[in-house]
Amino acid sequence: MTFQNLIYEAELGLNLDNSHEKSMLTEVIDEISESEYKNGRPLLSSLVQVKGQKNQGDNFFRLCERLGLGNWKELKRDAKFIEEQREACRNFWTNKVNYSSFL
């Protein structure tokens, strides 16, 4: 999912051309991922990528560094890392017990 699709699907009404609104979205995504990580759940932001890029932007990898997952530049170069994060997220949320506990 791209940031633009997230904005549309979640009906956030943000404009990514506005640097302030783009920054707000990044902060919210980071806060959600930090909370998820602290509670033993995978990073939801691993599923949101920058439009036109194969991976997440630098902010995602810097978040991972703040969470103690490694040096952000090394994580960004490690294609296996992002795939593992995405797979962990998909596996967690497709588990009916995990999903239903948040409904």
XYZ file of N, CA, C and O in Angstrom:
412
model
N 0.845 -1.171 0.000
C 0.000 0.000 0.000
C 0.892 1.236 0.000
O 1.874 1.293 0.719
N 0.517 2.208 -0.770
C 1.272 3.469 -0.790
C 0.689 4.422 0.261
O -0.419 4.229 0.757
N 1.449 5.461 0.565
C 0.955 6.487 1.489
C -0.338 7.089 0.957
O -1.274 7.330 1.716
N -0.391 7.343 -0.340
C -1.586 7.940 -0.941
C -2.792 7.027 -0.775
O -3.881 7.479 -0.425
N -2.601 5.722 -0.993
C -3.698 4.774 -0.794
C -4.128 4.727 0.665
O -5.316 4.618 0.962
N -3.177 4.785 1.574
C -3.499 4.805 3.006
C -4.370 6.015 3.337
O -5.375 5.891 4.038
N -3.983 7.163 2.824
C -4.759 8.385 3.068
C -6.181 8.229 2.548
O -7.148 8.581 3.226
N -6.301 7.655 1.353
C -7.619 7.463 0.750
C -8.449 6.434 1.522
O -9.586 6.696 1.899
N -7.874 5.255 1.761
C -8.595 4.163 2.414
C -9.000 4.515 3.848
O -10.066 4.124 4.315
N -8.136 5.221 4.560
C -8.435 5.596 5.948
C -9.207 6.919 6.035
O -9.504 7.380 7.139
N -9.492 7.503 4.883
C -10.244 8.757 4.812
C -9.628 9.846 5.680
O -10.296 10.519 6.454
N -8.298 9.989 5.541
C -7.576 10.963 6.355
C -7.658 12.382 5.805
O -7.472 13.337 6.544
N -7.887 12.521 4.515
C -8.019 13.845 3.924
C -6.740 14.662 3.924
O -6.791 15.893 3.913
N -5.590 14.007 3.945
C -4.310 14.723 3.946
C -3.797 14.911 2.524
O -4.110 14.140 1.631
N -3.001 15.949 2.346
C -2.404 16.265 1.054
C -0.895 16.067 1.152
O -0.224 16.811 1.859
N -0.363 15.065 0.441
C 1.068 14.783 0.511
C 1.922 15.860 -0.137
O 3.135 15.891 0.057
N 1.307 16.750 -0.904
C 2.056 17.867 -1.484
C 2.317 18.957 -0.449
O 3.157 19.822 -0.644
N 1.592 18.903 0.643
C 1.779 19.841 1.747
C 2.774 19.213 2.724
O 2.488 18.177 3.340
N 3.943 19.818 2.876
C 4.998 19.225 3.702
C 4.569 19.039 5.160
O 4.959 18.071 5.806
N 3.762 19.950 5.672
C 3.287 19.826 7.054
C 2.385 18.597 7.202
O 2.529 17.827 8.157
N 1.472 18.407 6.272
C 0.558 17.269 6.342
C 1.301 15.953 6.109
O 0.991 14.946 6.741
N 2.286 15.970 5.233
C 3.102 14.773 4.998
C 3.872 14.415 6.266
O 3.962 13.252 6.655
N 4.397 15.420 6.937
C 5.122 15.214 8.181
C 4.191 14.662 9.269
O 4.571 13.784 10.039
N 2.972 15.179 9.329
C 1.985 14.692 10.296
C 1.700 13.212 10.075
O 1.641 12.434 11.028
N 1.543 12.822 8.816
C 1.270 11.426 8.496
C 2.436 10.542 8.925
O 2.232 9.491 9.536
N 3.647 10.978 8.654
C 4.833 10.221 9.041
C 4.890 10.048 10.553
O 5.180 8.961 11.055
N 4.585 11.109 11.297
C 4.600 11.033 12.762
C 3.569 10.040 13.282
O 3.855 9.258 14.193
N 2.382 10.060 12.706
C 1.321 9.153 13.145
C 1.712 7.705 12.847
O 1.555 6.827 13.698
N 2.234 7.465 11.668
C 2.657 6.110 11.298
C 3.767 5.629 12.226
O 3.764 4.485 12.687
N 4.711 6.505 12.523
C 5.797 6.144 13.445
C 5.251 5.815 14.835
O 5.663 4.839 15.458
N 4.328 6.633 15.332
C 3.753 6.403 16.659
C 3.022 5.062 16.717
O 3.143 4.324 17.701
N 2.284 4.748 15.664
C 1.572 3.476 15.620
C 2.568 2.322 15.634
O 2.422 1.362 16.392
N 3.595 2.419 14.806
C 4.582 1.343 14.730
C 5.349 1.190 16.038
O 5.626 0.071 16.470
N 5.700 2.286 16.682
C 6.388 2.215 17.967
C 5.515 1.522 19.003
O 5.985 0.670 19.762
N 4.253 1.861 19.033
C 3.322 1.237 19.968
C 3.167 -0.248 19.664
O 3.178 -1.083 20.578
N 3.007 -0.572 18.399
C 2.873 -1.975 18.007
C 4.110 -2.760 18.429
O 4.000 -3.844 18.997
N 5.276 -2.219 18.165
C 6.530 -2.895 18.480
C 6.680 -3.105 19.995
O 7.037 -4.186 20.445
N 6.366 -2.069 20.766
C 6.473 -2.161 22.224
C 5.515 -3.192 22.804
O 5.739 -3.720 23.885
N 4.437 -3.475 22.076
C 3.450 -4.448 22.533
C 3.634 -5.817 21.860
O 2.726 -6.652 21.887
N 4.807 -6.012 21.263
C 5.143 -7.318 20.710
C 4.513 -7.651 19.374
O 4.482 -8.807 18.971
N 4.006 -6.638 18.706
C 3.402 -6.862 17.393
C 4.320 -6.315 16.303
O 5.119 -5.419 16.552
N 4.196 -6.836 15.089
C 5.063 -6.380 13.995
C 4.738 -4.949 13.550
O 3.663 -4.421 13.855
N 5.672 -4.365 12.829
C 5.548 -2.980 12.376
C 4.553 -2.862 11.215
O 4.831 -3.284 10.102
N 3.404 -2.268 11.478
C 2.420 -2.059 10.421
C 2.981 -1.212 9.284
O 2.624 -1.395 8.129
N 3.872 -0.314 9.618
C 4.423 0.577 8.592
C 5.280 -0.164 7.575
O 5.600 0.393 6.529
N 5.611 -1.425 7.835
C 6.356 -2.199 6.844
C 5.519 -2.439 5.595
O 6.040 -2.715 4.526
N 4.204 -2.292 5.731
C 3.302 -2.522 4.604
C 3.001 -1.263 3.799
O 2.352 -1.334 2.765
N 3.475 -0.117 4.270
C 3.216 1.148 3.578
C 4.509 1.630 2.936
O 5.508 1.836 3.618
N 4.477 1.796 1.624
C 5.690 2.219 0.932
C 5.480 3.528 0.193
O 4.354 3.951 -0.050
N 6.582 4.140 -0.155
C 6.552 5.390 -0.904
C 6.208 5.071 -2.350
O 6.801 4.163 -2.947
N 5.244 5.775 -2.908
C 4.816 5.530 -4.283
C 6.006 5.650 -5.232
O 6.798 6.578 -5.144
N 6.118 4.683 -6.120
C 7.198 4.703 -7.100
C 8.489 4.074 -6.615
O 9.460 3.987 -7.351
N 8.518 3.644 -5.355
C 9.706 2.997 -4.808
C 9.369 1.556 -4.455
O 8.239 1.225 -4.137
N 10.378 0.724 -4.501
C 10.196 -0.686 -4.171
C 10.078 -0.884 -2.660
O 9.427 -1.796 -2.191
N 10.709 -0.031 -1.911
C 10.752 -0.153 -0.459
C 10.157 1.057 0.227
O 9.689 1.992 -0.397
N 10.245 1.017 1.543
C 9.855 2.148 2.358
C 10.900 3.251 2.194
O 12.010 3.005 1.749
N 10.521 4.428 2.606
C 11.464 5.536 2.586
C 12.390 5.478 3.784
O 12.288 4.605 4.647
N 13.295 6.424 3.843
C 14.281 6.475 4.917
C 13.642 6.544 6.302
O 14.191 6.007 7.266
N 12.493 7.202 6.416
C 11.849 7.339 7.733
C 11.549 5.986 8.360
O 11.692 5.823 9.568
N 11.128 5.025 7.566
C 10.838 3.696 8.101
C 12.099 3.074 8.683
O 12.090 2.534 9.786
N 13.191 3.160 7.949
C 14.429 2.533 8.403
C 15.031 3.273 9.596
O 15.606 2.657 10.483
N 14.841 4.582 9.653
C 15.285 5.334 10.828
C 14.463 4.945 12.058
O 14.988 4.864 13.172
N 13.185 4.709 11.859
C 12.331 4.221 12.945
C 12.859 2.881 13.446
O 12.980 2.664 14.654
N 13.194 1.998 12.528
C 13.725 0.679 12.910
C 15.014 0.833 13.708
O 15.230 0.106 14.687
N 15.841 1.789 13.332
C 17.071 2.034 14.082
C 16.745 2.517 15.488
O 17.327 2.047 16.467
N 15.782 3.437 15.623
C 15.382 3.928 16.947
C 14.838 2.801 17.822
O 14.978 2.821 19.038
N 14.238 1.800 17.184
C 13.692 0.671 17.918
C 14.755 -0.378 18.241
O 14.462 -1.378 18.893
N 15.980 -0.132 17.779
C 17.078 -1.032 18.101
C 17.243 -2.204 17.152
O 17.888 -3.199 17.493
N 16.683 -2.089 15.952
C 16.749 -3.197 14.999
C 18.011 -3.182 14.136
O 18.226 -4.111 13.360
N 18.827 -2.137 14.258
C 20.068 -2.059 13.495
C 20.281 -0.685 12.904
O 19.445 0.210 13.053
N 21.394 -0.524 12.228
C 21.732 0.724 11.547
C 20.791 0.924 10.367
O 20.635 0.021 9.536
N 20.184 2.084 10.279
C 19.150 2.296 9.269
C 19.664 2.143 7.847
O 18.952 1.619 6.981
N 20.878 2.568 7.583
C 21.413 2.455 6.220
C 21.652 0.994 5.846
O 21.393 0.587 4.707
N 22.111 0.212 6.805
C 22.318 -1.213 6.548
C 20.986 -1.931 6.370
O 20.839 -2.791 5.502
N 20.005 -1.569 7.186
C 18.675 -2.170 7.065
C 18.055 -1.845 5.709
O 17.412 -2.702 5.090
N 18.264 -0.644 5.236
C 17.705 -0.231 3.951
C 18.307 -1.032 2.802
O 17.610 -1.358 1.837
N 19.568 -1.371 2.917
C 20.235 -2.148 1.857
C 19.887 -3.636 1.923
O 20.122 -4.366 0.971
N 19.346 -4.081 3.032
C 19.059 -5.496 3.247
C 17.619 -5.815 2.802
O 16.670 -5.656 3.564
N 17.484 -6.296 1.567
C 16.158 -6.598 1.021
C 15.446 -7.662 1.853
O 14.212 -7.665 1.963
N 16.192 -8.543 2.453
C 15.616 -9.605 3.282
C 14.931 -9.018 4.518
O 13.891 -9.507 4.949
N 15.505 -7.955 5.075
C 14.949 -7.336 6.279
C 13.516 -6.866 6.053
O 12.615 -7.196 6.831
N 13.282 -6.110 4.992
C 11.935 -5.573 4.766
C 10.951 -6.692 4.461
O 9.804 -6.665 4.917
N 11.383 -7.699 3.732
C 10.493 -8.819 3.443
C 10.131 -9.577 4.716
O 8.993 -10.012 4.875
N 11.090 -9.737 5.619
C 10.812 -10.391 6.901
C 9.812 -9.573 7.721
O 8.924 -10.137 8.372
N 9.967 -8.251 7.705
C 9.045 -7.380 8.438
C 7.633 -7.481 7.869
O 6.648 -7.562 8.606
N 7.534 -7.471 6.542
C 6.228 -7.573 5.892
C 5.578 -8.921 6.170
O 4.382 -9.004 6.461
N 6.367 -9.974 6.068
C 5.846 -11.324 6.306
C 5.371 -11.474 7.752
O 4.310 -12.056 8.008
N 6.135 -10.947 8.700
C 5.732 -11.010 10.106
C 4.409 -10.284 10.310
O 3.526 -10.765 11.041
N 4.248 -9.158 9.657
C 3.017 -8.377 9.773
C 1.838 -9.145 9.170
O 0.779 -9.268 9.791
N 2.030 -9.668 7.979
C 0.951 -10.435 7.335
C 0.580 -11.655 8.176
O -0.612 -11.943 8.360
N 1.573 -12.382 8.655
C 1.301 -13.582 9.451
C 0.546 -13.247 10.727
O -0.384 -13.947 11.110
N 0.949 -12.182 11.396
C 0.292 -11.793 12.639
C -1.167 -11.434 12.388
O -2.062 -11.899 13.095
N -1.417 -10.572 11.397
C -2.766 -10.052 11.209
C -3.682 -10.984 10.439
O -4.902 -10.801 10.464
N -3.160 -12.006 9.768
C -4.034 -12.997 9.142
C -4.409 -14.107 10.118
O -5.284 -14.909 9.828
N -3.770 -14.120 11.274
C -4.134 -15.054 12.334
C -5.459 -14.567 12.932
O -5.542 -13.461 13.467
N -6.485 -15.383 12.833
C -7.834 -14.963 13.257
C -7.897 -14.571 14.729
O -8.629 -13.666 15.096
N -7.133 -15.238 15.565
C -7.127 -14.913 16.997
C -6.559 -13.508 17.204
O -7.139 -12.694 17.935
N -5.428 -13.216 16.566
C -4.832 -11.887 16.690
C -5.760 -10.814 16.142
O -6.006 -9.789 16.796
N -6.288 -11.046 14.957
C -7.152 -10.060 14.315
C -8.417 -9.814 15.139
O -8.771 -8.662 15.408
N -9.070 -10.874 15.563
C -10.336 -10.707 16.281
C -10.158 -10.068 17.654
O -11.089 -9.473 18.188
N -8.960 -10.159 18.224
C -8.757 -9.535 19.531
C -8.717 -8.014 19.472
O -8.755 -7.356 20.502
N -8.697 -7.458 18.263
C -8.670 -5.999 18.111
C -9.956 -5.452 17.497
O -10.025 -4.281 17.161
N -10.954 -6.289 17.358
C -12.241 -5.822 16.810
C -13.120 -5.258 17.883
O -13.062 -5.523 19.006
